[in-house]
Amino acid sequence: MAATALPPLPPQFKSIQHHLRTAQELDKREPVVAYYCRLYAMQTGMKIDSKTPECRKFLSKLMDQLEAMKKQFGDNEAITQEIVGSAHVENYALKMFLYADNEDRSGQFHKNMIKSFYTASLLIDVLTVFGELSEENIQHRKYARWKAAYIHNCLKNGETPQPGPIGMEGESFADAEREEAGSSLHSGTTQPTSSSTFEANNIPTSNYTGIHIPPGAHAPANTPAEVPHNTGVTSNTIQPTPQNIPLVDPSLYSAQSAGEVRLTPEDFARAQKYCKYAGSALQYEDVSTAVQNLQKALKLLITGRE
């Protein structure tokens, strides 16, 4: 990543500070996701304030970082093609969500899981650079933020959290603190808030019992979350973890076109999107998601229907 350092974060940009911190944390591990985190911060910052001197200076330096990353990763399709970038970011956000959800449902409550829940919600924010969020992603974002705040408060108060999408009617999270690990956002500058606390803004307080959340049992083998290194495994050989592979839809074997199927440009775009999602899933060795998306693309191309 470019060595361009950002000036102190203007108070007006407080709402994007954690997206920028996430970008910094992912620079080496996931530069594509880091790039889009900065792009989201840039676009959001422009909407907030692009006229005051301190904000213009900050946005100018952030633009320099984005341009430097474009040059550095100019041959990466996830940077040059939005449909690939969208699939990449969404897949990474889902992996973090599923890791945290799996830990939650198994009763493993810890700071890294809290951070994974909240980071997943931040990355779903980032998906808005590609267009409107799906209803499913909106639900995931609300649930992840709610879970992060709820579990944090329980641990802070010495209480044992309840796993899964329980109802939390009447619970207020306005003063909840978000665990933030890692180095400060700006090299050589003072952060507007401590790196160990956060403010959970606009966290919903409604009952989430009926929300559709993917079961934690299918969290991926290789999660992108920063899991603890001390796992007790002494072997140097990485053992693959068994995965639940979905059955291939039998109807696809006998599916035939109903007469002349006329695929629209939108149909081709959706089929391409499913294939890109599948390719992105394979980067994380997530065979289940890859198979599901490839089946969706195949059914659409054969029958003209999803």
Short mmCIF file of C-alpha atoms in Angstrom, two decimals:
data_model
loop_
_atom_site.label_atom_id
_atom_site.label_comp_id
_atom_site.label_asym_id
_atom_site.label_seq_id
_atom_site.Cartn_x
_atom_site.Cartn_y
_atom_site.Cartn_z
CA MET A 1 0.00 0.00 0.00
CA ALA A 2 1.10 3.54 -0.59
CA ALA A 3 3.03 5.21 2.20
CA THR A 4 0.83 8.30 2.01
CA ALA A 5 -0.18 9.06 5.60
CA LEU A 6 -3.58 10.46 6.35
CA PRO A 7 -3.88 13.69 8.32
CA PRO A 8 -5.87 13.68 11.58
CA LEU A 9 -9.45 12.56 11.05
CA PRO A 10 -11.83 15.56 11.04
CA PRO A 11 -14.64 15.26 13.62
CA GLN A 12 -17.16 15.38 10.77
CA PHE A 13 -15.84 12.03 9.54
CA LYS A 14 -16.27 10.16 12.81
CA SER A 15 -18.76 7.78 11.18
CA ILE A 16 -16.12 6.38 8.77
CA GLN A 17 -13.21 6.02 11.17
CA HIS A 18 -13.79 2.30 11.75
CA HIS A 19 -14.08 1.58 8.03
CA LEU A 20 -10.68 3.22 7.58
CA ARG A 21 -9.24 1.28 10.50
CA THR A 22 -10.55 -1.93 8.94
CA ALA A 23 -8.86 -0.96 5.66
CA GLN A 24 -5.55 -0.53 7.47
CA GLU A 25 -5.88 -3.89 9.19
CA LEU A 26 -6.63 -5.65 5.89
CA ASP A 27 -3.95 -3.96 3.76
CA LYS A 28 -1.63 -6.97 3.76
CA ARG A 29 -4.15 -9.79 4.14
CA GLU A 30 -6.96 -8.58 1.88
CA PRO A 31 -5.88 -5.55 -0.18
CA VAL A 32 -8.98 -5.73 -2.39
CA VAL A 33 -11.30 -5.43 0.60
CA ALA A 34 -9.05 -2.70 2.04
CA TYR A 35 -9.33 -0.77 -1.24
CA TYR A 36 -13.12 -0.81 -1.20
CA CYS A 37 -13.21 0.14 2.49
CA ARG A 38 -11.28 3.28 1.55
CA LEU A 39 -13.50 3.88 -1.47
CA TYR A 40 -16.56 3.68 0.77
CA ALA A 41 -14.95 6.12 3.22
CA MET A 42 -14.10 8.44 0.34
CA GLN A 43 -17.62 8.45 -1.11
CA THR A 44 -19.23 8.83 2.30
CA GLY A 45 -16.84 11.60 3.30
CA MET A 46 -17.63 13.51 0.11
CA LYS A 47 -21.32 13.41 1.02
CA ILE A 48 -20.66 14.56 4.59
CA ASP A 49 -18.34 17.50 3.94
CA SER A 50 -16.11 18.21 0.96
CA LYS A 51 -15.81 21.96 1.43
CA THR A 52 -14.14 22.76 4.75
CA PRO A 53 -10.32 22.90 4.49
CA GLU A 54 -9.59 20.08 6.92
CA CYS A 55 -12.08 17.76 5.24
CA ARG A 56 -10.81 18.59 1.75
CA LYS A 57 -7.24 17.92 2.87
CA PHE A 58 -8.21 14.59 4.39
CA LEU A 59 -10.17 13.50 1.31
CA SER A 60 -7.32 14.54 -0.96
CA LYS A 61 -4.87 12.31 0.92
CA LEU A 62 -7.38 9.48 0.93
CA MET A 63 -7.76 9.86 -2.82
CA ASP A 64 -3.97 9.60 -3.14
CA GLN A 65 -4.10 6.28 -1.27
CA LEU A 66 -6.81 4.98 -3.59
CA GLU A 67 -4.90 5.99 -6.70
CA ALA A 68 -1.74 4.34 -5.38
CA MET A 69 -3.65 1.12 -4.70
CA LYS A 70 -5.16 1.21 -8.19
CA LYS A 71 -1.69 1.37 -9.68
CA GLN A 72 -0.38 -1.36 -7.42
CA PHE A 73 -3.26 -3.77 -8.06
CA GLY A 74 -4.23 -2.63 -11.55
CA ASP A 75 -4.12 -6.18 -12.90
CA ASN A 76 -6.56 -7.48 -10.29
CA GLU A 77 -10.05 -8.07 -11.72
CA ALA A 78 -11.60 -7.38 -8.33
CA ILE A 79 -10.28 -3.81 -8.61
CA THR A 80 -10.97 -3.22 -12.30
CA GLN A 81 -14.39 -4.92 -12.51
CA GLU A 82 -17.07 -3.94 -10.03
CA ILE A 83 -19.02 -7.18 -10.34
CA VAL A 84 -15.93 -9.14 -9.28
CA GLY A 85 -15.11 -6.68 -6.54
CA SER A 86 -18.65 -6.83 -5.20
CA ALA A 87 -18.56 -10.62 -5.05
CA HIS A 88 -15.16 -10.55 -3.34
CA VAL A 89 -16.18 -8.09 -0.62
CA GLU A 90 -19.55 -9.75 -0.03
CA ASN A 91 -17.95 -13.18 0.26
CA TYR A 92 -15.37 -11.91 2.74
CA ALA A 93 -18.04 -10.18 4.84
CA LEU A 94 -20.09 -13.37 4.91
CA LYS A 95 -17.08 -15.42 6.01
CA MET A 96 -16.51 -13.10 8.94
CA PHE A 97 -20.20 -13.19 9.81
CA LEU A 98 -20.34 -16.99 9.69
CA TYR A 99 -17.19 -17.34 11.78
CA ALA A 100 -18.66 -15.11 14.50
CA ASP A 101 -22.08 -16.76 14.23
CA ASN A 102 -20.55 -20.21 14.59
CA GLU A 103 -18.59 -19.13 17.65
CA ASP A 104 -21.72 -17.56 19.12
CA ARG A 105 -23.91 -20.61 18.60
CA SER A 106 -21.26 -22.88 20.12
CA GLY A 107 -21.06 -20.66 23.21
CA GLN A 108 -17.53 -19.41 22.49
CA PHE A 109 -17.77 -15.75 23.49
CA HIS A 110 -14.61 -13.66 23.13
CA LYS A 111 -13.37 -10.31 21.86
CA ASN A 112 -12.26 -11.64 18.49
CA MET A 113 -15.75 -12.97 17.82
CA ILE A 114 -17.28 -9.62 18.82
CA LYS A 115 -14.90 -7.82 16.48
CA SER A 116 -15.70 -10.25 13.65
CA PHE A 117 -19.43 -9.59 14.01
CA TYR A 118 -18.93 -5.86 13.87
CA THR A 119 -16.35 -5.94 11.08
CA ALA A 120 -18.81 -7.98 9.01
CA SER A 121 -21.37 -5.20 9.49
CA LEU A 122 -18.83 -2.59 8.39
CA LEU A 123 -18.04 -4.56 5.25
CA ILE A 124 -21.73 -4.76 4.41
CA ASP A 125 -21.72 -0.96 4.64
CA VAL A 126 -18.91 -1.05 2.07
CA LEU A 127 -21.09 -3.05 -0.32
CA THR A 128 -23.19 0.08 -0.87
CA VAL A 129 -20.45 1.38 -3.20
CA PHE A 130 -21.77 -1.20 -5.69
CA GLY A 131 -25.45 -0.27 -5.32
CA GLU A 132 -28.35 -0.90 -2.98
CA LEU A 133 -28.03 -3.68 -0.42
CA SER A 134 -30.12 -6.81 -0.70
CA GLU A 135 -32.69 -7.37 2.04
CA GLU A 136 -30.62 -10.33 3.25
CA ASN A 137 -27.52 -8.18 3.68
CA ILE A 138 -29.52 -5.49 5.45
CA GLN A 139 -30.69 -8.12 7.94
CA HIS A 140 -27.20 -9.52 8.38
CA ARG A 141 -25.83 -6.03 9.07
CA LYS A 142 -28.47 -5.28 11.70
CA TYR A 143 -28.03 -8.65 13.35
CA ALA A 144 -24.23 -8.48 13.40
CA ARG A 145 -24.20 -5.02 15.00
CA TRP A 146 -26.80 -6.04 17.53
CA LYS A 147 -24.91 -9.22 18.43
CA ALA A 148 -21.59 -7.39 18.79
CA ALA A 149 -23.09 -4.87 21.20
CA TYR A 150 -25.14 -7.44 23.13
CA ILE A 151 -22.26 -9.87 23.70
CA HIS A 152 -19.87 -7.05 24.55
CA ASN A 153 -22.25 -5.69 27.17
CA CYS A 154 -22.79 -9.15 28.67
CA LEU A 155 -19.06 -9.81 29.01
CA LYS A 156 -18.47 -6.32 30.36
CA ASN A 157 -21.12 -6.86 33.04
CA GLY A 158 -19.95 -10.35 33.93
CA GLU A 159 -23.03 -11.99 32.40
CA THR A 160 -23.20 -15.05 30.14
CA PRO A 161 -24.64 -14.17 26.70
CA GLN A 162 -27.37 -16.30 25.19
CA PRO A 163 -26.33 -17.78 21.84
CA GLY A 164 -28.27 -17.40 18.60
CA PRO A 165 -30.91 -14.90 17.46
CA ILE A 166 -32.70 -14.44 20.78
CA GLY A 167 -35.08 -11.54 21.33
CA MET A 168 -33.65 -8.53 23.11
CA GLU A 169 -36.66 -6.25 23.41
CA GLY A 170 -36.09 -3.08 25.36
CA GLU A 171 -32.31 -3.48 25.52
CA SER A 172 -30.46 -0.25 24.85
CA PHE A 173 -27.06 -0.30 23.17
CA ALA A 174 -26.62 3.45 22.70
CA ASP A 175 -23.59 3.49 24.99
CA ALA A 176 -22.14 0.14 23.98
CA GLU A 177 -18.44 -0.09 23.35
CA ARG A 178 -16.95 -1.78 20.33
CA GLU A 179 -13.72 -3.68 20.79
CA GLU A 180 -11.10 -2.44 18.37
CA ALA A 181 -7.72 -4.15 18.11
CA GLY A 182 -4.57 -3.28 16.22
CA SER A 183 -2.61 -0.14 15.67
CA SER A 184 -3.93 3.40 15.44
CA LEU A 185 -5.56 4.53 12.23
CA HIS A 186 -3.22 7.39 11.43
CA SER A 187 0.50 6.96 11.50
CA GLY A 188 1.98 9.41 13.98
CA THR A 189 -1.34 11.06 14.80
CA THR A 190 -3.76 10.91 17.68
CA GLN A 191 -7.03 9.10 17.20
CA PRO A 192 -10.30 10.86 17.89
CA THR A 193 -11.28 7.89 20.04
CA SER A 194 -9.40 5.27 21.98
CA SER A 195 -8.41 2.15 20.06
CA SER A 196 -10.00 0.01 22.76
CA THR A 197 -13.50 1.47 22.71
CA PHE A 198 -16.22 2.31 20.22
CA GLU A 199 -19.61 3.87 19.95
CA ALA A 200 -22.30 1.62 18.52
CA ASN A 201 -24.45 4.10 16.67
CA ASN A 202 -27.94 3.28 15.49
CA ILE A 203 -27.86 -0.30 16.76
CA PRO A 204 -31.38 -1.70 16.46
CA THR A 205 -33.13 -2.75 19.65
CA SER A 206 -35.96 -4.80 18.16
CA ASN A 207 -36.60 -8.50 18.56
CA TYR A 208 -34.47 -10.59 16.18
CA THR A 209 -36.06 -13.95 16.86
CA GLY A 210 -37.66 -14.12 13.42
CA ILE A 211 -34.72 -12.89 11.38
CA HIS A 212 -33.18 -15.26 8.82
CA ILE A 213 -29.59 -15.91 9.83
CA PRO A 214 -27.45 -18.60 8.18
CA PRO A 215 -26.89 -21.50 10.60
CA GLY A 216 -23.52 -21.31 12.30
CA ALA A 217 -22.85 -24.96 11.57
CA HIS A 218 -21.63 -24.14 8.07
CA ALA A 219 -19.01 -21.58 9.01
CA PRO A 220 -16.09 -22.08 6.61
CA ALA A 221 -12.97 -24.04 7.44
CA ASN A 222 -10.66 -21.15 6.60
CA THR A 223 -12.23 -18.07 8.14
CA PRO A 224 -10.70 -14.68 7.32
CA ALA A 225 -11.20 -13.53 10.89
CA GLU A 226 -8.15 -13.09 13.08
CA VAL A 227 -8.53 -16.25 15.11
CA PRO A 228 -6.12 -16.95 18.00
CA HIS A 229 -2.85 -18.47 16.84
CA ASN A 230 -2.43 -20.84 19.77
CA THR A 231 -4.68 -23.67 18.67
CA GLY A 232 -2.78 -26.50 20.30
CA VAL A 233 -1.98 -28.07 16.94
CA THR A 234 1.65 -29.15 16.80
CA SER A 235 1.76 -30.55 13.30
CA ASN A 236 3.05 -28.31 10.53
CA THR A 237 0.68 -29.94 8.07
CA ILE A 238 -2.60 -28.14 7.51
CA GLN A 239 -5.39 -30.67 7.66
CA PRO A 240 -8.41 -29.91 5.49
CA THR A 241 -11.67 -29.61 7.39
CA PRO A 242 -14.62 -31.66 6.10
CA GLN A 243 -17.31 -29.51 4.53
CA ASN A 244 -21.02 -30.05 4.02
CA ILE A 245 -21.44 -30.06 0.26
CA PRO A 246 -24.98 -29.39 -1.00
CA LEU A 247 -26.58 -32.00 -3.23
CA VAL A 248 -26.78 -31.10 -6.89
CA ASP A 249 -30.35 -30.28 -7.84
CA PRO A 250 -31.54 -33.42 -9.72
CA SER A 251 -33.77 -31.30 -11.94
CA LEU A 252 -30.68 -29.80 -13.56
CA TYR A 253 -29.78 -33.17 -15.08
CA SER A 254 -33.05 -33.32 -17.01
CA ALA A 255 -33.70 -29.60 -17.38
CA GLN A 256 -34.54 -28.58 -20.90
CA SER A 257 -35.24 -25.25 -22.44
CA ALA A 258 -38.93 -24.47 -22.60
CA GLY A 259 -39.03 -23.76 -26.30
CA GLU A 260 -36.83 -20.87 -27.27
CA VAL A 261 -35.51 -19.31 -24.10
CA ARG A 262 -34.72 -15.69 -24.74
CA LEU A 263 -32.19 -14.52 -22.21
CA THR A 264 -32.13 -10.81 -21.56
CA PRO A 265 -28.98 -8.80 -20.89
CA GLU A 266 -30.07 -8.80 -17.23
CA ASP A 267 -30.20 -12.61 -17.26
CA PHE A 268 -26.65 -12.81 -18.62
CA ALA A 269 -25.49 -10.31 -16.00
CA ARG A 270 -27.08 -12.35 -13.21
CA ALA A 271 -25.55 -15.59 -14.50
CA GLN A 272 -22.17 -13.90 -14.67
CA LYS A 273 -22.64 -12.62 -11.13
CA TYR A 274 -23.34 -16.12 -9.83
CA CYS A 275 -20.22 -17.44 -11.55
CA LYS A 276 -18.14 -14.63 -10.07
CA TYR A 277 -19.58 -15.39 -6.62
CA ALA A 278 -18.61 -19.03 -7.10
CA GLY A 279 -15.07 -18.09 -8.08
CA SER A 280 -14.75 -15.80 -5.10
CA ALA A 281 -16.04 -18.55 -2.78
CA LEU A 282 -13.38 -20.93 -4.05
CA GLN A 283 -10.70 -18.45 -3.01
CA TYR A 284 -11.78 -19.28 0.55
CA GLU A 285 -12.19 -23.00 -0.20
CA ASP A 286 -15.92 -22.59 0.40
CA VAL A 287 -17.15 -25.40 -1.84
CA SER A 288 -20.75 -25.21 -0.62
CA THR A 289 -21.25 -21.59 -1.64
CA ALA A 290 -19.47 -22.20 -4.96
CA VAL A 291 -21.73 -25.15 -5.82
CA GLN A 292 -24.89 -23.25 -4.89
CA ASN A 293 -24.01 -20.28 -7.08
CA LEU A 294 -22.95 -22.42 -10.03
CA GLN A 295 -26.27 -24.27 -9.85
CA LYS A 296 -28.13 -20.96 -9.87
CA ALA A 297 -26.21 -19.83 -12.96
CA LEU A 298 -26.80 -23.13 -14.75
CA LYS A 299 -30.53 -23.17 -14.02
CA LEU A 300 -30.89 -19.59 -15.23
CA LEU A 301 -29.05 -20.28 -18.48
CA ILE A 302 -30.98 -23.49 -19.22
CA THR A 303 -34.49 -22.47 -18.25
CA GLY A 304 -34.41 -18.69 -18.27
CA ARG A 305 -35.71 -18.75 -14.69
CA GLU A 306 -34.07 -18.56 -11.29
#
